[in-house]
XYZ file of C-alpha atoms in Angstrom:
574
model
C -61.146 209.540 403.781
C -57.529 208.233 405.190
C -54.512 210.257 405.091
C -51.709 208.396 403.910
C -47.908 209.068 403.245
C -46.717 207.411 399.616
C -44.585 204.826 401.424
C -47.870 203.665 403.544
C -50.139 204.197 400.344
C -47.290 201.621 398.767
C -47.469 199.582 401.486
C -51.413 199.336 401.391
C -52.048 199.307 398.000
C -50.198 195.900 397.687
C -52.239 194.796 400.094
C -55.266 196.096 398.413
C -53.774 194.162 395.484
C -53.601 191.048 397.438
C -49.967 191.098 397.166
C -48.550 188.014 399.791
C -44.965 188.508 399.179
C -42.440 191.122 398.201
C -38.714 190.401 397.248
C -36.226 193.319 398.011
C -32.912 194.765 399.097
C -33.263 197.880 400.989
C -31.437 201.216 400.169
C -31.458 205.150 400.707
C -33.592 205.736 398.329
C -36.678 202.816 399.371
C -35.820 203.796 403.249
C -39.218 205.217 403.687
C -41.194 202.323 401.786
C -38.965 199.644 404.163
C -39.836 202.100 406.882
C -43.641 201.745 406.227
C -43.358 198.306 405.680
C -42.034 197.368 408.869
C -44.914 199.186 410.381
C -47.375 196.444 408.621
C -48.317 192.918 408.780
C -50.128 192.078 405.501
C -47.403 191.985 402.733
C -44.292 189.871 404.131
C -41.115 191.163 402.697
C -38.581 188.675 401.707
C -34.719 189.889 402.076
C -32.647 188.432 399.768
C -29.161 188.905 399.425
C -28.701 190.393 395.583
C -31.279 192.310 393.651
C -31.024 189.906 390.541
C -32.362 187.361 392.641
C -34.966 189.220 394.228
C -36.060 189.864 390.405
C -35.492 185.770 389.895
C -37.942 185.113 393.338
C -40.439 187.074 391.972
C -40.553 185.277 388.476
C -40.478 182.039 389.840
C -43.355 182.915 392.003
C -45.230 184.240 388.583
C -44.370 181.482 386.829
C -45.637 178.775 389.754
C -49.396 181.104 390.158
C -49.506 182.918 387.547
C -49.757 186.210 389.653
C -47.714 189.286 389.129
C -44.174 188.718 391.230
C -43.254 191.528 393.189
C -39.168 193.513 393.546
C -38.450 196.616 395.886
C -35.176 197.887 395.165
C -33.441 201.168 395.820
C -31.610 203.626 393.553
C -28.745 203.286 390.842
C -27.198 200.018 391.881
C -30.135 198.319 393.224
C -32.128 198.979 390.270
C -29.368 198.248 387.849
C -28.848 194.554 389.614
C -32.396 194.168 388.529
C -31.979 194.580 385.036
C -30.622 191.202 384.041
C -34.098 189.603 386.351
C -36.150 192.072 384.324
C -34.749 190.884 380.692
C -35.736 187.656 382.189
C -39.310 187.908 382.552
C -39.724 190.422 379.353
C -38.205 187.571 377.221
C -41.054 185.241 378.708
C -44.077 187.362 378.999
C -43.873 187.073 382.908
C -45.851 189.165 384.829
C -43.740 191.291 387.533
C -44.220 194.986 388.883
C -40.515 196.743 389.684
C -40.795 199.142 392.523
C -37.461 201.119 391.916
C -36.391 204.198 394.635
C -34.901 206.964 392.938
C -32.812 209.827 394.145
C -35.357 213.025 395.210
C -37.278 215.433 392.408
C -35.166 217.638 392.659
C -31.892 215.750 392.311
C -32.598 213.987 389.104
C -30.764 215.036 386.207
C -27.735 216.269 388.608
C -26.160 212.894 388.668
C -26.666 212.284 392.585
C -25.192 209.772 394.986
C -27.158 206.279 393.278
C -28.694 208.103 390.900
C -29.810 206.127 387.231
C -31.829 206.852 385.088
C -33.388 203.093 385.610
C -36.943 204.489 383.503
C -34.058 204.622 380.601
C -31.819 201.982 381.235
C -35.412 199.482 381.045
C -36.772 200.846 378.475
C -36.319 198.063 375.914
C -36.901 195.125 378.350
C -40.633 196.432 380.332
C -43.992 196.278 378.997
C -44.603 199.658 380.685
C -43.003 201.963 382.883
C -44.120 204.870 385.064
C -42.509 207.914 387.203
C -44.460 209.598 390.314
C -44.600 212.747 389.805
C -46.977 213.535 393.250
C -48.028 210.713 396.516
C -51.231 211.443 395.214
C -50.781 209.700 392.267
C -49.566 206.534 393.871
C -52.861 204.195 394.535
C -53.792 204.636 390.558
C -50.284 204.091 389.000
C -49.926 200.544 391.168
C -53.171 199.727 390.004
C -52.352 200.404 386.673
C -49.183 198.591 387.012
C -50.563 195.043 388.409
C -53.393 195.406 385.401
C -50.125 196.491 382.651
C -47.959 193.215 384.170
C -51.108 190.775 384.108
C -53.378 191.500 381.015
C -52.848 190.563 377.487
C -49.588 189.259 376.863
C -48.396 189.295 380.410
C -44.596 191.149 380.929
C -42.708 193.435 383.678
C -43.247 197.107 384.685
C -41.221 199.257 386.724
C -42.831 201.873 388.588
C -39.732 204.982 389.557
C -40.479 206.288 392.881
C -38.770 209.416 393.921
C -37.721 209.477 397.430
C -39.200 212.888 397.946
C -42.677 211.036 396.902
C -42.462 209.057 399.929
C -41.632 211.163 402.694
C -43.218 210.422 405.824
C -44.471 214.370 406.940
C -46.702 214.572 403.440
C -49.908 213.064 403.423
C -52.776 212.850 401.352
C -55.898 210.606 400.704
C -55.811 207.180 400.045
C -58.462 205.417 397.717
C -57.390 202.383 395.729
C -59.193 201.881 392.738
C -61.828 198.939 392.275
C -61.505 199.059 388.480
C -58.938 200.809 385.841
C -59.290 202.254 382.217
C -56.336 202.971 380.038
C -57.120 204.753 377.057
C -54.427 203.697 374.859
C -54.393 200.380 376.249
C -57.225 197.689 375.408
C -56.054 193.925 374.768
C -58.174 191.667 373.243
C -60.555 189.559 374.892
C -61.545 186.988 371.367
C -60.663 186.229 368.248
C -61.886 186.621 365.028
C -64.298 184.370 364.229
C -63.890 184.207 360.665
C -60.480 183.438 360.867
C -61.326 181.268 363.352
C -63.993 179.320 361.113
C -60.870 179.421 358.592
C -58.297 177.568 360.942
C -60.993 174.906 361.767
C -61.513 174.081 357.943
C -58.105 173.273 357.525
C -57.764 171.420 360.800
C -60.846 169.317 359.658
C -59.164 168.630 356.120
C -56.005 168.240 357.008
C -53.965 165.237 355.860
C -50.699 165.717 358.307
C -51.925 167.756 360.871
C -49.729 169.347 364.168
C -50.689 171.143 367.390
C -47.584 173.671 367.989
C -48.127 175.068 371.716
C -46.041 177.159 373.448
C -46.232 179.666 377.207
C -49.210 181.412 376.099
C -51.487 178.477 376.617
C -49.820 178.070 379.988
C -50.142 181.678 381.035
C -53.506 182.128 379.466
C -54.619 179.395 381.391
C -56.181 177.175 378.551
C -54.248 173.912 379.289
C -57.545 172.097 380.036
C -59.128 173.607 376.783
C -56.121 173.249 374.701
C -56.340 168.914 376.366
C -59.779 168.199 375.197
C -59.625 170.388 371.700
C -56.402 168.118 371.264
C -57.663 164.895 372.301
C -61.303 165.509 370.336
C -59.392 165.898 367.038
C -57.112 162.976 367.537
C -54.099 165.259 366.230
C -50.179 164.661 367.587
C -48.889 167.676 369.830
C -45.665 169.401 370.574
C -45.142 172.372 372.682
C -41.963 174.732 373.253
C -39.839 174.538 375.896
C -42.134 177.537 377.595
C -44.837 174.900 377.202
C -43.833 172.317 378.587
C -46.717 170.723 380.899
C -49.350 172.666 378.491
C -50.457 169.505 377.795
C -49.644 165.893 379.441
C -46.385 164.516 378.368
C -46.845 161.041 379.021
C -49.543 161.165 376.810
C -49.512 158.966 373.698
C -50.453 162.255 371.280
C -47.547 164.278 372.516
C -44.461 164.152 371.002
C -42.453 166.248 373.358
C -40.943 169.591 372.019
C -39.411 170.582 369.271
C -35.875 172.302 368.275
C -32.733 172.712 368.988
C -32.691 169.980 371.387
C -36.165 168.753 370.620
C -37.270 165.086 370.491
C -36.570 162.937 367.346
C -39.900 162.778 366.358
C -41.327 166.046 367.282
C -38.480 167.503 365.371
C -39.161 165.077 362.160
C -42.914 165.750 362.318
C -42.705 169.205 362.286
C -40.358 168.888 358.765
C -43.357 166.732 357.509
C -46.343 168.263 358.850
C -49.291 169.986 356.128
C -50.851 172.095 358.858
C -48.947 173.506 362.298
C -51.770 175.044 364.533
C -49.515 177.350 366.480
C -51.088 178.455 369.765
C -49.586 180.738 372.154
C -45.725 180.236 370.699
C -43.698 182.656 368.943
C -41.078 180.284 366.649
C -38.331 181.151 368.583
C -35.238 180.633 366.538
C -34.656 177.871 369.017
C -37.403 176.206 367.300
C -37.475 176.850 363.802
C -33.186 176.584 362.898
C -33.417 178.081 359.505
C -36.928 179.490 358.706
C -35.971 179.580 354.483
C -35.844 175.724 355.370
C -38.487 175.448 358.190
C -41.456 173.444 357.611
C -41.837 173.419 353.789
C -45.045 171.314 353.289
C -47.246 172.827 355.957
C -49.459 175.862 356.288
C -49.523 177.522 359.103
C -52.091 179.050 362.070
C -50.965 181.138 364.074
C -52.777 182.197 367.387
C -51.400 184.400 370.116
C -52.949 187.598 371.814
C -49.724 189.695 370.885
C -50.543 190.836 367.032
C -46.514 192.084 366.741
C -45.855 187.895 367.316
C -47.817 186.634 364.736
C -45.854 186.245 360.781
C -43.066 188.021 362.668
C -40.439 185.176 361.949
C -42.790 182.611 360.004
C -45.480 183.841 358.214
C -48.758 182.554 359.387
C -51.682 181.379 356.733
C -54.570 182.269 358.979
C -53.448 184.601 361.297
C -55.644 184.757 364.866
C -55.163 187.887 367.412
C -56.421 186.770 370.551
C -56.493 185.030 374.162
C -55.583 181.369 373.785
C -58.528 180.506 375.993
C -61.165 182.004 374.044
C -59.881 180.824 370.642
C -59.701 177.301 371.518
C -62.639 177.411 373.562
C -64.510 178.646 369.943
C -62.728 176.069 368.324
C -63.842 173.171 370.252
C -67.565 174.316 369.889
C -67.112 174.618 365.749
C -65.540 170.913 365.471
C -68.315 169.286 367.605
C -70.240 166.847 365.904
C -67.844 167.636 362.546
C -65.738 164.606 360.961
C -62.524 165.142 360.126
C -62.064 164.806 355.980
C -59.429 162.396 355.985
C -59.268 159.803 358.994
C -57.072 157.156 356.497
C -54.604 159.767 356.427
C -54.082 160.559 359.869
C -53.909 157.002 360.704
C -51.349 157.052 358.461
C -49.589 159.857 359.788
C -49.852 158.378 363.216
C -48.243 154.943 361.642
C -45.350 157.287 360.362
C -44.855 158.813 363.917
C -45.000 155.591 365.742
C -41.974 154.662 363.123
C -39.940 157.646 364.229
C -40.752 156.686 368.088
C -39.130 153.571 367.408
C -36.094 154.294 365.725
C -35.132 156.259 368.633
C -35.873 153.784 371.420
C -34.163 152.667 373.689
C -31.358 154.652 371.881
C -31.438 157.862 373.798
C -28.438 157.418 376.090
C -26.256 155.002 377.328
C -26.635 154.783 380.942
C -23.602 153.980 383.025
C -22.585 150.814 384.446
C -22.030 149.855 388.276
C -18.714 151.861 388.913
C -18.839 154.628 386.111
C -19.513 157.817 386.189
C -23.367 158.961 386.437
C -24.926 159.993 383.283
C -27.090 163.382 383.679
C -30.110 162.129 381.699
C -30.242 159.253 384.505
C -30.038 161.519 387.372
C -33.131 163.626 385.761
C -35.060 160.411 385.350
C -34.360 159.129 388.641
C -35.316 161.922 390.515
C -38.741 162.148 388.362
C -39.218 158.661 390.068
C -38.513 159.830 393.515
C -40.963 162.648 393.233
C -43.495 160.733 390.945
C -43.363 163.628 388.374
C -45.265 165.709 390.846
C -42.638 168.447 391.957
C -42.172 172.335 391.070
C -39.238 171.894 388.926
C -36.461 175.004 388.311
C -33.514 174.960 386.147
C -30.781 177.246 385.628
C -29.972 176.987 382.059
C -27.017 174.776 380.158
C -26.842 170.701 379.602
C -28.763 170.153 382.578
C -31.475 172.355 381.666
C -31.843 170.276 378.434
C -31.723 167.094 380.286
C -34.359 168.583 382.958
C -36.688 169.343 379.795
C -35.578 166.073 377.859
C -35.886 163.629 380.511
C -38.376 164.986 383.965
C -41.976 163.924 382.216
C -44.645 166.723 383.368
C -48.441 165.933 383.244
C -49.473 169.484 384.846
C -49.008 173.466 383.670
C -46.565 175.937 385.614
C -44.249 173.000 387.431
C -41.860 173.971 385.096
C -39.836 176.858 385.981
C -37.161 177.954 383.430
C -35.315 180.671 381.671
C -36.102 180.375 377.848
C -35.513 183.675 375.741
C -32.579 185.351 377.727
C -31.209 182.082 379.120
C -29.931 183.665 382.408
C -27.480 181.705 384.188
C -28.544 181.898 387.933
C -31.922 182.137 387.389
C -32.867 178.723 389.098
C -32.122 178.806 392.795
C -33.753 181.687 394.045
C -36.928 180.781 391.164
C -37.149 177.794 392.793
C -36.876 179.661 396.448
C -40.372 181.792 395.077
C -41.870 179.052 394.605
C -40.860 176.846 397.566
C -42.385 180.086 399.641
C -45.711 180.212 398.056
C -45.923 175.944 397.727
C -44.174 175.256 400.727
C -46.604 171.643 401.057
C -45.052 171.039 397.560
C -41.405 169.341 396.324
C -39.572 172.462 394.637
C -36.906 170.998 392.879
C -33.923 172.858 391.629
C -31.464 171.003 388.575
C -28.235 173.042 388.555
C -24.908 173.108 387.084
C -22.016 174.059 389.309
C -21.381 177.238 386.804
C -24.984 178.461 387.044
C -25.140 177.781 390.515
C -22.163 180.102 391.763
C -23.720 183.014 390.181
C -26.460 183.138 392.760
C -25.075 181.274 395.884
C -25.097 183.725 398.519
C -29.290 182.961 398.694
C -28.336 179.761 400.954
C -28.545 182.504 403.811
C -32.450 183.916 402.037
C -32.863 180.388 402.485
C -31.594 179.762 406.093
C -32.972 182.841 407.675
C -36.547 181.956 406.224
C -36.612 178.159 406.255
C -36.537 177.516 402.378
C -36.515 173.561 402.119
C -35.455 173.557 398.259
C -33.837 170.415 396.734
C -31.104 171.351 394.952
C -29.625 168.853 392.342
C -25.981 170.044 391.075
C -25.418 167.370 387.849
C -21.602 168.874 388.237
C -19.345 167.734 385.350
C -17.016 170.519 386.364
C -17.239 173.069 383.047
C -19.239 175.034 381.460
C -21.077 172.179 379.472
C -22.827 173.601 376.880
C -19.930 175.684 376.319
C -17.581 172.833 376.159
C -20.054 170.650 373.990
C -20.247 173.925 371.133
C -16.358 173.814 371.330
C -16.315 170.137 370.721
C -18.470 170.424 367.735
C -16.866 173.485 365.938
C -13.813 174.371 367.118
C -12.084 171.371 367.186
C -12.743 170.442 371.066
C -10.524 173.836 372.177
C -11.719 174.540 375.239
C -11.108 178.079 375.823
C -11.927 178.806 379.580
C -14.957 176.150 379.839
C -13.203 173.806 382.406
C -13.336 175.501 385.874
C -10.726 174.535 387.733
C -10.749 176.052 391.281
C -14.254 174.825 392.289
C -15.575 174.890 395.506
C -16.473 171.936 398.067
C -20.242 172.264 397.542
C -20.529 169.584 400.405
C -18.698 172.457 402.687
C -20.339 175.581 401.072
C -23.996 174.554 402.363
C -22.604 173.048 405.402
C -21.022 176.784 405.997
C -24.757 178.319 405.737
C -26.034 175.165 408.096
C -27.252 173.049 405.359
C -26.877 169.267 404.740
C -25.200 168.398 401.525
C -24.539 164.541 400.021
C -21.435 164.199 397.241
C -22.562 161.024 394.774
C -20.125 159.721 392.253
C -21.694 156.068 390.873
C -24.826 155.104 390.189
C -24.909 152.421 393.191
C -24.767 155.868 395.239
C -27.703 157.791 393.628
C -30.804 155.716 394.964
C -29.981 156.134 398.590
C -28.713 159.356 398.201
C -32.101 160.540 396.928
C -34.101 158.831 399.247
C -32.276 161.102 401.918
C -32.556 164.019 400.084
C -36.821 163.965 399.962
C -36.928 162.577 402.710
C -37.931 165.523 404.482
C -40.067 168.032 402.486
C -39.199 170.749 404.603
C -35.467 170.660 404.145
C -32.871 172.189 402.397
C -30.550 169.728 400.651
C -27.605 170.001 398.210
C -27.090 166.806 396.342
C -23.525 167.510 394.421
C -23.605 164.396 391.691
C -20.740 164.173 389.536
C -21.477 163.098 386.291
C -19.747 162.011 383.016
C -17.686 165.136 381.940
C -18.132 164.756 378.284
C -21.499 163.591 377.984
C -23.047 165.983 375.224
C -27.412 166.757 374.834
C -28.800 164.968 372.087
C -30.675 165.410 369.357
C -29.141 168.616 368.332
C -30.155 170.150 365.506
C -27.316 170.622 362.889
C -26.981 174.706 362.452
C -28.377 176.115 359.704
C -30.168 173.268 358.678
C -33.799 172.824 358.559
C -36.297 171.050 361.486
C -35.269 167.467 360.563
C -31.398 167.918 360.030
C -29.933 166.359 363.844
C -26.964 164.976 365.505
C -28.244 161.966 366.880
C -25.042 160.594 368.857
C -21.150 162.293 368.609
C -21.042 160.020 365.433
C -24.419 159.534 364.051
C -26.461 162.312 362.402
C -29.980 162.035 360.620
């Protein structure tokens, strides 16, 4: 049996774990773990240049694989910069383990040089947490963590390491476990099939019917399930902005998503619908505006493998507890061979759709002329050209987040990397610099506003000193647009410290950390400009487009209101 310190049984077990990369920061408290580390060659630590976005790497890395992301930070500060990228991934089910140092046994409580109590302070925002108590314990709690992070409904855990627990002169055996047991812990694995049998009934006799699919059929992995069950019943789809690629959007039966910035007709059909068959969503309040108002025709299925999501906002006819895969996979085997009950009203139902579609086409935006400024929705849709809809795509989160999700068309699962329940603002360049990492044969695209952008700048030099080639696309209308559009709308366009007025020269900036950058103003500028910037898959480039400063996102849903009640234009409303 090996003798191992707990920094090298941290250090192997992530191996053991087939761990590839680790984001960190180092620190007093992690010294020995950085120590041991260095002294291996299996796990490749990535040094970025603020915890949050070592927390952000990580995500985006979960996000792109579907594998637990991986954070090493040290004591008080280091841990607390964490929080915000912790919040992140609790708010979106990602999965991500938390190595935190902490200040030795026999310090806590005293309130020592970095110490917080970071078990505490993340209570609210992990799926689990844990605190060594001895090395020995080490090997098992990591297991347990990668198992916590993955399983069920996926989410972070933070694992509190005492520095004391690390030291280099204690050793002890080393054994990782092949398998692990939690007593108190056992997700489900099926559904019900009753309920099951239920929820196909109504599909099959349903007049109106709608496919509502959200992250949990991305992170489940049941995209290709969810495809054929979809396209076997003939039904019309829309997913939530967590998911987005779920199911192929330029296909005819998907309607895009719905909400607070959802499509026309996604937004209309879910007013009108009989029968939403919610899989793997949680009806946000992004989604449903005003739930007394939301959906008042349809009944409802609800399927997700986290029993607290299901009738917690909307309450669900036939409630299902279980993986996404497995349900629909049971589903597709009890509507083989079955007819559906009324084909002359889906038709119908299709004609109404196809009605919506075209009130709205054509109608979207106004794109600029030769010699104005850019529109945003044009810059998304060129660059979806350029890269043939093919590219890893982050956002940071504002207009041009909604314009990303509006207007970049994705056919495949986990290319789209965004922020949804906490909305974190810096969130999308060092996502996207996860995922360029681990896909480095792949376009990683990053759409960015100049405000989001500034609040996680400083990883131009993570991205120089390992060779990052991300694309990053700033649509800069110099504010704070969603800000400024909310001000426009209700208070009377007062806009109270949205404009920023002492930007940098982004065009500068990345030349200052030896990266090219390309400033576009007109639309006669954008073509070439983006031929330069893919032209090389393997390099960095900041493309700084200014676009039309008071261009607002549209639909919008009017507050309040129920699925169908949007602002169409600044002057039009349904």
């Amino acid at each position: 049996m090996e003798l191992l310190s707990g920094a090298d049984m941290i250090a192997r077990a992530l191996h053991d774990e087939g761990v590839e990369y680790i984001y960190g920061y180092p620190g007093g408290a992690a010294l020995h773990i950085y120590d041991a580390l260095f002294r291996q060659d299996k796990v490749q630590h990535i040094l970025v240049r603020h915890e949050q976005a070592a927390t952000h790497a990580a995500d985006g890395y979960a996000r792109a694989s579907g594998k637990p992301g991986v954070v090493l930070v040290t004591s008080g500060p280091g841990a607390t910069n964490a929080v915000t990228g912790i919040a992140t991934a609790y708010m979106d089910s990602i999965p991500m383990v938390v190595l935190c140092g902490q200040v030795a046994s026999h310090l806590i409580g005293e309130d020592a040089f970095q110490e917080t109590d970071i078990v505490g302070v993340t209570r609210p925002i992990v799926k689990h947490s844990f605190s060594i108590r001895h090395p020995s314990e080490i090997p098992g709690v990591i297991k347990k963590a990668f198992y916590l992070a993955g399983s069920g409904r996926p989410g972070p855990v933070v694992i509190d390491i005492p520095k004391d627990m690390t030291a280099p002169t204690e050793r002890y055996e080393y054994s990782y476990p092949k398998k692990v047991r939690m007593r108190s812990y056992s997700p489900v694995t099926r559904g019900h099939s009753g309920q099951i049998k239920k929820a196909v009934e109504l599909m099959l006799k349903a007049r109106r019917p709608l496919f509502f699919t959200g992250g949990g059929v991305v992170s489940g992995r049941a995209c290709e399930a969810l495809t054929d069950l979809v396209r076997r019943l003939g039904f019309p789809i829309t997913t939530s902005l967590m998911g987005i690629g779920a199911y192929p959007q330029g296909d005819r039966q998907c309607l895009g998503w719905p909400g607070m910035h959802g499509s026309y007709e996604s937004n209309n059909a879910m007013h009108h619908t009989d029968l939403i068959i919610c899989i793997g969503a949680r009806f946000d309040d992004r989604v449903t505006n005003n739930t007394s108002k939301f959906c008042p025709t349809a009944k409802i299925i609800h399927v997700d493998i986290d029993p607290s999501s299901v009738s917690k906002t909307v309450r669900a006819d036939v409630p299902i507890v279980g993986p996404a895969d497995a349900v629909i996979n049971e589903m597709i085997s009890l509507v083989q061979g079955r007819e559906l009950a009324n084909p002359e009203a889906l038709a119908a139902w299709w004609t109404q759709i196809d009605g919506w579609r075209a009130e709205r086409e054509g109608k979207l935006y106004e794109p600029a002329a030769p010699g104005e400024p850019l529109k945003p929705q044009q810059v998304v849709e060129a660059v979806h050209r350029v890269t043939r809809g093919e590219a890893f795509v982050a956002t940071d989160v504002g207009q041009h987040q909604m314009f990303a999700a509006q207007y970049y068309k994705f056919e495949l699962p986990n290319r789209w990397i965004t922020s949804g329940g906490l909305g974190t603002m810096g969130f999308g360049f060092p996502a996207a610099m996860g995922i360029k990492m681990s896909y480095p044969d792949d376009e990683v695209v990053l759409f960015t506003g100049e405000g989001s952008f500034q609040m996680m700048m400083q990883e131009f030099s993570t991205c120089k000193q390992y060779g990052v080639g991300v694309k990053i696309i700033n649509l800069n209308n110099q504010s704070l647009g969603m800000v400024r559009q909310w001000q426009d709308l209700n208070y009377k366009s007062r806009h109270s410290h949205s404009y920023m007025q002492s930007l940098p020269d982004f065009v500068q900036l990345a030349g200052a950390y030896g990266f090219r950058a390309i400033k576009v103003h007109t639309v006669e500028e954008l073509e070439p400009a983006l031929e330069e910037v893919f032209r090389n898959k393997d390099e960095l480039v900041f493309l700084d487009v200014y676009v039309d400063p008071r261009e607002h996102v549209y639909p919008m849903q009017v507050p309040l209101g129920s699925m169908r009640d949007m602002l169409l234009t600044k002057t039009e409303r349904t």
